Short mmCIF file of C-alpha atoms in Angstrom, two decimals:
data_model
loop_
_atom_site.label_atom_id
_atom_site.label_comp_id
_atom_site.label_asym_id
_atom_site.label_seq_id
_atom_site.Cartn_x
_atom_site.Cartn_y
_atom_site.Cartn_z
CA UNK A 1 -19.56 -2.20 34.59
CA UNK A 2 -20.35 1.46 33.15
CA UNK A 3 -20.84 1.15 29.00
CA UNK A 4 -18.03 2.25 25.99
CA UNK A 5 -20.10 4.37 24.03
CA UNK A 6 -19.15 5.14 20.05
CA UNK A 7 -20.31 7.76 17.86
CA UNK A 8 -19.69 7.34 14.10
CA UNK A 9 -20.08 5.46 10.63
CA UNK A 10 -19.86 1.90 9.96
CA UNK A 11 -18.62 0.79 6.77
CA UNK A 12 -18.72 -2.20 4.71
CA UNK A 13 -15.03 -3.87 3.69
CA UNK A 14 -14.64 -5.52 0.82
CA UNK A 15 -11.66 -7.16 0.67
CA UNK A 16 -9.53 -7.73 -2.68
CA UNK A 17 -7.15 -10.35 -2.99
CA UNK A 18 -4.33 -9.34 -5.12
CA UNK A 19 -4.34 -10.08 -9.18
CA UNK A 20 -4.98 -12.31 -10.73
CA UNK A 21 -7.02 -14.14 -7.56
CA UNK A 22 -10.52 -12.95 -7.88
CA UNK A 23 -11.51 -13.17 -4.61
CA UNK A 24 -13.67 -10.45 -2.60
CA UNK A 25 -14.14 -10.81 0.98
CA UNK A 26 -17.01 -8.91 2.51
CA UNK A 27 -15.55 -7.22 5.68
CA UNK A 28 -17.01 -4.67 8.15
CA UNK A 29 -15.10 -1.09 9.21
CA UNK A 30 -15.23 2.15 10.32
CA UNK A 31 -12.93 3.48 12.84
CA UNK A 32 -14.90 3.56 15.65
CA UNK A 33 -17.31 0.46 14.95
CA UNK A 34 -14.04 -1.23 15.19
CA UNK A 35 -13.10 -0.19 18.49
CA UNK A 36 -16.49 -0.86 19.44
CA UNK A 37 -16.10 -4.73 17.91
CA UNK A 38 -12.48 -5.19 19.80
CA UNK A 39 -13.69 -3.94 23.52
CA UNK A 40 -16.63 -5.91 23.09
CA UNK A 41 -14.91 -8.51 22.65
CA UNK A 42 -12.69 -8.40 25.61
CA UNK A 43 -15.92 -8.25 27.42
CA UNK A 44 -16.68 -4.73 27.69
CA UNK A 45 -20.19 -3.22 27.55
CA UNK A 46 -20.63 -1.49 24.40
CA UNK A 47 -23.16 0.41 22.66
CA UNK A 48 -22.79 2.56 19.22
CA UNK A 49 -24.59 5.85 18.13
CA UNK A 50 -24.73 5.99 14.30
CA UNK A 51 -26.40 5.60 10.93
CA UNK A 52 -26.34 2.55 8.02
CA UNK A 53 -28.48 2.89 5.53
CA UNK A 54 -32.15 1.17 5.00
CA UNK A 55 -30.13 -1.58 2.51
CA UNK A 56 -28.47 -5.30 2.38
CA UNK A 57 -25.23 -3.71 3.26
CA UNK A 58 -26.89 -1.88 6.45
CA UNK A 59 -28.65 -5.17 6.95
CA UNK A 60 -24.90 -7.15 7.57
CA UNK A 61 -23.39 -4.29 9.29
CA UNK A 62 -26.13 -4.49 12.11
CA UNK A 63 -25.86 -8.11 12.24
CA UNK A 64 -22.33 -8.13 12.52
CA UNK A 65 -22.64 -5.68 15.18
CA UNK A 66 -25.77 -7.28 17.00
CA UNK A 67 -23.41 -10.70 16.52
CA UNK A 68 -20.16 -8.88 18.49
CA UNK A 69 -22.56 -8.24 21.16
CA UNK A 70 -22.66 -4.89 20.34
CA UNK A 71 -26.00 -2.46 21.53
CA UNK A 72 -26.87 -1.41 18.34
CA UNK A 73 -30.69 -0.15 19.46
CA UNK A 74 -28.98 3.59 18.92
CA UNK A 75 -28.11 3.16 15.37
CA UNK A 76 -31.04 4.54 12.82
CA UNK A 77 -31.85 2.76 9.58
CA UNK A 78 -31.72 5.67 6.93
CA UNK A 79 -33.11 5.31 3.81
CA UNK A 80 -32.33 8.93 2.57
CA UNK A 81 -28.28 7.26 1.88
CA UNK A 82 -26.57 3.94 1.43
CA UNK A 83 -24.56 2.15 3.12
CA UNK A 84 -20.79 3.50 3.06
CA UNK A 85 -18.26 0.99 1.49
CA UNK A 86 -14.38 1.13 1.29
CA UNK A 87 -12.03 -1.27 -0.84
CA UNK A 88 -9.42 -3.01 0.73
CA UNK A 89 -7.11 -3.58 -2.25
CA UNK A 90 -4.31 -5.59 -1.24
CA UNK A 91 -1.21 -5.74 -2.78
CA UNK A 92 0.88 -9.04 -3.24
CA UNK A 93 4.14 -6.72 -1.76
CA UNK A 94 3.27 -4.03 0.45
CA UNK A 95 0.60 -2.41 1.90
CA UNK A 96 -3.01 -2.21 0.75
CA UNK A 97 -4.36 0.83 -0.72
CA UNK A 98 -7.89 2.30 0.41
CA UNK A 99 -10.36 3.36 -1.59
CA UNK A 100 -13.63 4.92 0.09
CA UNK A 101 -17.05 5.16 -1.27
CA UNK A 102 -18.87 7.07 1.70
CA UNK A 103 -20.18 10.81 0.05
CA UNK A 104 -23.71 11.43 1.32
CA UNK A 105 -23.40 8.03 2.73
CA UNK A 106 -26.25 7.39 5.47
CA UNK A 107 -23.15 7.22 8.12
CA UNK A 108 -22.26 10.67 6.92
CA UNK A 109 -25.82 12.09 7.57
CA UNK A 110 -25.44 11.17 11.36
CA UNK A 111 -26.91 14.14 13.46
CA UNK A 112 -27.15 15.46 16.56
CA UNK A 113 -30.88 14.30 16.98
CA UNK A 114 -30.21 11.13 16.24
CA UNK A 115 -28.87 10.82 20.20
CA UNK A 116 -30.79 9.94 22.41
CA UNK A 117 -31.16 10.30 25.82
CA UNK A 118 -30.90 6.46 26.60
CA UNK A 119 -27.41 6.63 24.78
CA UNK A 120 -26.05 8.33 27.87
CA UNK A 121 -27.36 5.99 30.39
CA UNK A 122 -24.48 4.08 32.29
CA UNK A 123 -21.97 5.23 30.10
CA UNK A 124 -18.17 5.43 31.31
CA UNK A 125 -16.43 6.22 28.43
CA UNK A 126 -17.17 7.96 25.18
CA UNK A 127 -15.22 7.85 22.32
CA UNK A 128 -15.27 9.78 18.86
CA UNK A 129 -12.80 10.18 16.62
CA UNK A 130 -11.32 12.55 14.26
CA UNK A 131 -13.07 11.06 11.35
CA UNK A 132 -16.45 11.67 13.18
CA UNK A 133 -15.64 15.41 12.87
CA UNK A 134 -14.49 15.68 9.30
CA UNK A 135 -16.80 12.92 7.29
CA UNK A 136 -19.60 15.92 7.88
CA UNK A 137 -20.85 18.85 9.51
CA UNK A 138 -23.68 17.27 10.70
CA UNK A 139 -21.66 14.05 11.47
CA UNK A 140 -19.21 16.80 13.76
CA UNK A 141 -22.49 18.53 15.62
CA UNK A 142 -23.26 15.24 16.76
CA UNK A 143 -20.10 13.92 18.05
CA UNK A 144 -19.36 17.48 19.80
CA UNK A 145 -23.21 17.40 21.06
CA UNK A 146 -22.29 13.54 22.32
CA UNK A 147 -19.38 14.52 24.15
CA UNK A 148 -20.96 17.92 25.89
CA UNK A 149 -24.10 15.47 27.12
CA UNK A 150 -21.65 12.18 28.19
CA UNK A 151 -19.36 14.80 30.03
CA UNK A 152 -22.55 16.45 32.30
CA UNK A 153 -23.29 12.52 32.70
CA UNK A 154 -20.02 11.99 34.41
CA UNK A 155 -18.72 10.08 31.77
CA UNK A 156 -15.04 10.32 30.34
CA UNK A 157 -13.92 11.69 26.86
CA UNK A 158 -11.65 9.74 24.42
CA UNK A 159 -10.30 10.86 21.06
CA UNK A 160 -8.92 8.80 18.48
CA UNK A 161 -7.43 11.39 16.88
CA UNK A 162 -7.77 9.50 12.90
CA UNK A 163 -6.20 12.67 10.93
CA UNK A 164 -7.52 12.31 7.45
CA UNK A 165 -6.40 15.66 5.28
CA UNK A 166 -8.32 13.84 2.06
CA UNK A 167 -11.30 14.45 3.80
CA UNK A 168 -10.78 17.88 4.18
CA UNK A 169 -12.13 18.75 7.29
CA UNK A 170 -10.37 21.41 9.46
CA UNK A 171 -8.21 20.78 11.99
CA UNK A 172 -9.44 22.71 14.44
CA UNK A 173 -11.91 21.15 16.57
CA UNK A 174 -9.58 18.51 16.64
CA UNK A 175 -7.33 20.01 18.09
CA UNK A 176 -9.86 21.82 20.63
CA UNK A 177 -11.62 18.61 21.26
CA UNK A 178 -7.83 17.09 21.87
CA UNK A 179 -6.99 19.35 24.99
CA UNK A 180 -10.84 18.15 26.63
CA UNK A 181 -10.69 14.97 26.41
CA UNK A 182 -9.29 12.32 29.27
CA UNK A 183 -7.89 9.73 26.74
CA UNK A 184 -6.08 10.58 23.48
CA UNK A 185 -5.27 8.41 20.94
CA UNK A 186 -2.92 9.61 18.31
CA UNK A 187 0.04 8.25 15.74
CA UNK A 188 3.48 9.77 15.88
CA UNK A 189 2.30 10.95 12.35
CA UNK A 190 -0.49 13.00 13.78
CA UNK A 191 1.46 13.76 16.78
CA UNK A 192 3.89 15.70 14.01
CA UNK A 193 1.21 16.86 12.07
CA UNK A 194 -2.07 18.00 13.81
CA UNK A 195 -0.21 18.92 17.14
CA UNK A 196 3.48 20.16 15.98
CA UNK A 197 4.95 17.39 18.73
CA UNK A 198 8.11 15.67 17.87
CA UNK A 199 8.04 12.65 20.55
CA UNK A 200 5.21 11.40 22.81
CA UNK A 201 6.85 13.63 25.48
CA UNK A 202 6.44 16.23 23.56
CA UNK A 203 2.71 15.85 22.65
CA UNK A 204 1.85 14.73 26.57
CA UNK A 205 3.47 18.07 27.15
CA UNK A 206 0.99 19.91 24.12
CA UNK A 207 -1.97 17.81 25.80
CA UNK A 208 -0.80 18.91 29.71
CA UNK A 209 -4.88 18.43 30.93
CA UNK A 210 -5.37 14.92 28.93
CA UNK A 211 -4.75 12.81 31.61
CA UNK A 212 -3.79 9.40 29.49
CA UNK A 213 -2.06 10.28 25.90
CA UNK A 214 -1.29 7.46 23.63
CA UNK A 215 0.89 7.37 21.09
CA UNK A 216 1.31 4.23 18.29
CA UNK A 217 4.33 3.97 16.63
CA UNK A 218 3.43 1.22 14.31
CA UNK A 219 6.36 -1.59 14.33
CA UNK A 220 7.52 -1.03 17.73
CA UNK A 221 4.59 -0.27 19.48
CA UNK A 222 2.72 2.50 21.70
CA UNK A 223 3.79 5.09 24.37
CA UNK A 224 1.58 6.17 27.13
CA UNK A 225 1.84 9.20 28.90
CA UNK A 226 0.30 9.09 32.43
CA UNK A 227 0.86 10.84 36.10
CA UNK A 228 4.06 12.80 34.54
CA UNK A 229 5.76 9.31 33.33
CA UNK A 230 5.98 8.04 29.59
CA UNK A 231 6.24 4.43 29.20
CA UNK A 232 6.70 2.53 26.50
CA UNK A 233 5.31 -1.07 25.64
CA UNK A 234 6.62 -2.75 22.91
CA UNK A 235 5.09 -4.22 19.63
CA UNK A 236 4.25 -7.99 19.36
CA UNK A 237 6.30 -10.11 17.13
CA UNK A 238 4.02 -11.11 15.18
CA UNK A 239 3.62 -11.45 11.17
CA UNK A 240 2.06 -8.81 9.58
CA UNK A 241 -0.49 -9.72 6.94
CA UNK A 242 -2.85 -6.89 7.18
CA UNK A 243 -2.44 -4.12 9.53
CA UNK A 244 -5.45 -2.23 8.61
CA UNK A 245 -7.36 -1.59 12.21
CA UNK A 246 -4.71 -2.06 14.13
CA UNK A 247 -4.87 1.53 15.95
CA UNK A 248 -8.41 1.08 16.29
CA UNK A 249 -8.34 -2.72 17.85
CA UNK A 250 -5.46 -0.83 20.48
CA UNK A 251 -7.60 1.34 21.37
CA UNK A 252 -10.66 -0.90 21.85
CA UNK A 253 -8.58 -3.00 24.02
CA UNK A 254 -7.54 -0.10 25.89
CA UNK A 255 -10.96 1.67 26.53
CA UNK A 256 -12.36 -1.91 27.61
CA UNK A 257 -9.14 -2.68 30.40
CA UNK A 258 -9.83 0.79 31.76
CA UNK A 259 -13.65 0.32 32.40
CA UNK A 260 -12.45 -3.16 33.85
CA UNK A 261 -10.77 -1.29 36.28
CA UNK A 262 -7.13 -1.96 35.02
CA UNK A 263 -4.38 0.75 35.63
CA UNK A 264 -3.31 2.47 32.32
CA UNK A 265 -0.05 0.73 31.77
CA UNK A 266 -1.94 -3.18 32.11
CA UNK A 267 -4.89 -1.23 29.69
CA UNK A 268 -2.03 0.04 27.11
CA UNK A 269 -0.26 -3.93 27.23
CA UNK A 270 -3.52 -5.22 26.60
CA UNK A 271 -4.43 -2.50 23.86
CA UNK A 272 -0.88 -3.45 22.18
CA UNK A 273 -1.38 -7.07 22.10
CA UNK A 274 -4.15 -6.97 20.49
CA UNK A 275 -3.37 -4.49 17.46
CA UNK A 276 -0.58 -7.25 17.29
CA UNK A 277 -2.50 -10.05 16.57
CA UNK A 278 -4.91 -8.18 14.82
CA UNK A 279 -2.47 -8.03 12.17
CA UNK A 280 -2.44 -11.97 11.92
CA UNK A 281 -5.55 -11.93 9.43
CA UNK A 282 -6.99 -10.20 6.49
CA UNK A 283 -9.53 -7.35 7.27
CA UNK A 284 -10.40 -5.10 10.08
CA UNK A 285 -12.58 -6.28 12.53
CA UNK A 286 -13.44 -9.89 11.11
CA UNK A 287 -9.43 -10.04 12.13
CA UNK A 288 -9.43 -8.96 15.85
CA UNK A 289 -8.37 -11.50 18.34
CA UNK A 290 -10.85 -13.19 21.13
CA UNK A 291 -10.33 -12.62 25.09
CA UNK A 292 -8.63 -15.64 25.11
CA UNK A 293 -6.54 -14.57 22.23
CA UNK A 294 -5.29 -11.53 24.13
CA UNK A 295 -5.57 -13.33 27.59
CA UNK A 296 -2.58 -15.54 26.46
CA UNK A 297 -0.08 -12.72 25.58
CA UNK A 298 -0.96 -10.62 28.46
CA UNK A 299 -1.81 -12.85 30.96
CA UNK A 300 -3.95 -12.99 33.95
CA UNK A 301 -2.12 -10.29 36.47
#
């Protein structure tokens, strides 16, 4: 089976139980780690591109990822930056709040010469998001450098598009990197926001060459736009506890069904159970559900 290749940070979770409970629970993150951790653990191939820093925080992350079965032999030790960390605060009504701790974090001095030729090797898919473009500039050369060199190795492109205005990054080569990619993953907030679409019609008709558009509409679900025909594939019923990673575990799920071979529609059930259960546990990707986890909602045909 070809490789899911992932260009980005990694970043430390710690997880805070609400007040007065003093609890901390040291998770892992980053948007496109976690859809790294989820595919690899529906038995996809999966290798990541990125930075930690030369630290005990760096030190987990890798072991996590090296644990997850995760190719981690592309990721560089930095000891020019630390480790990036975000807090996980979670409220006792209500969603958490995020607070990130990433400036000149080592994941944020990712580069373009930090990839490899051996990154590219037997890769079918990869995937960047829009995080990866605004975190840095350097961070952006080398997921737009990743994508030009996987595309001339016949691999496919997918986007998570991750619209984060606090970061400040420009919208741009978002959108630019949007309407060349195969696979698009995007929230009906973003869809409203980055792309001016009201509906996942509407953005499949914005993205008219992305062959496979996604849209996740939280509560009730996804969309998927394929071949001309928008289907929708509703939510799990399931109850929440954290929903933090849940767009990242669907499209893990996703990316790994469609290098199994599965048609989009079987890829986007799978990719929407498993941001469902995800949502059982506290955390991001200490939370994502096994194979046989997902196997169990979705079945075997």
């Amino acid at each position: 089976m070809a490789a899911l290749g992932v260009v980005g940070e990694g970043l430390v979770e710690l997880g805070l139980e609400p007040p007065p409970d003093p609890a901390v629970t040291l998770g892992f993150g980053g948007d496109v780690a976690n859809t790294a951790v989820m595919a690899s653990r529906l038995g996809a191939a999966v290798r990541i591109a990125g930075r930690v820093g030369d630290d005990a925080l760096g030190r987990r992350l890798l072991t996590f990822w090296n644990g997850q079965g995760i190719d981690i032999r592309h990721v560089v030790v930095d000891p020019g930056g630390p480790t990036g960390i975000y807090v996980n605060e979670r409220g006792a009504e209500g969603p958490s709040r995020f607070d990130y701790h990433r400036a000149a974090s080592a994941g944020s001095r990712l580069a373009p010469g930090d990839l490899g030729d051996g990154f590219f090797v037997g890769l079918g898919i990869v995937h960047v998001s829009g995080i990866t473009l605004a975190v840095s500039e350097t961070s952006a050369a080398a997921a737009l450098d990743a994508v030009e060199r996987a595309r001339a190795a016949g691999a496919r492109i997918s986007l998570a598009v991750n619209d984060r205005p606090s970061l400040g990054g420009d919208r741009e080569p978002l959108v630019a990197l949007a309407h060349r990619a195969d696979v698009v993953f995007a929230s009906d907030e973003e869809a409203a926001a980055v792309f001016g679409a009201d509906s996942p019609t509407d953005l499949a008709r914005v993205l008219a060459d992305v062959a496979e558009v996604v849209v996740t509409k939280g509560a009730e679900g996804a969309v998927l736009h394929h071949a001309g025909v928008t289907t929708a594939q509703r939510a799990l019923p399931v109850e929440v506890v954290d929903a933090a990673g849940a767009g990242d575990a669907l499209a893990g799920a996703y990316l790994a069904g469609r290098l199994a071979g599965d048609e989009p529609l079987r890829a986007l059930r799978t990719g929407v159970a498993a941001a469902g259960l995800s949502c059982r546990g506290r955390g991001c990707a200490l939370s994502y559900p096994t194979r046989a986890d997902v196997a169990r909602v979705v079945g075997d045909g």
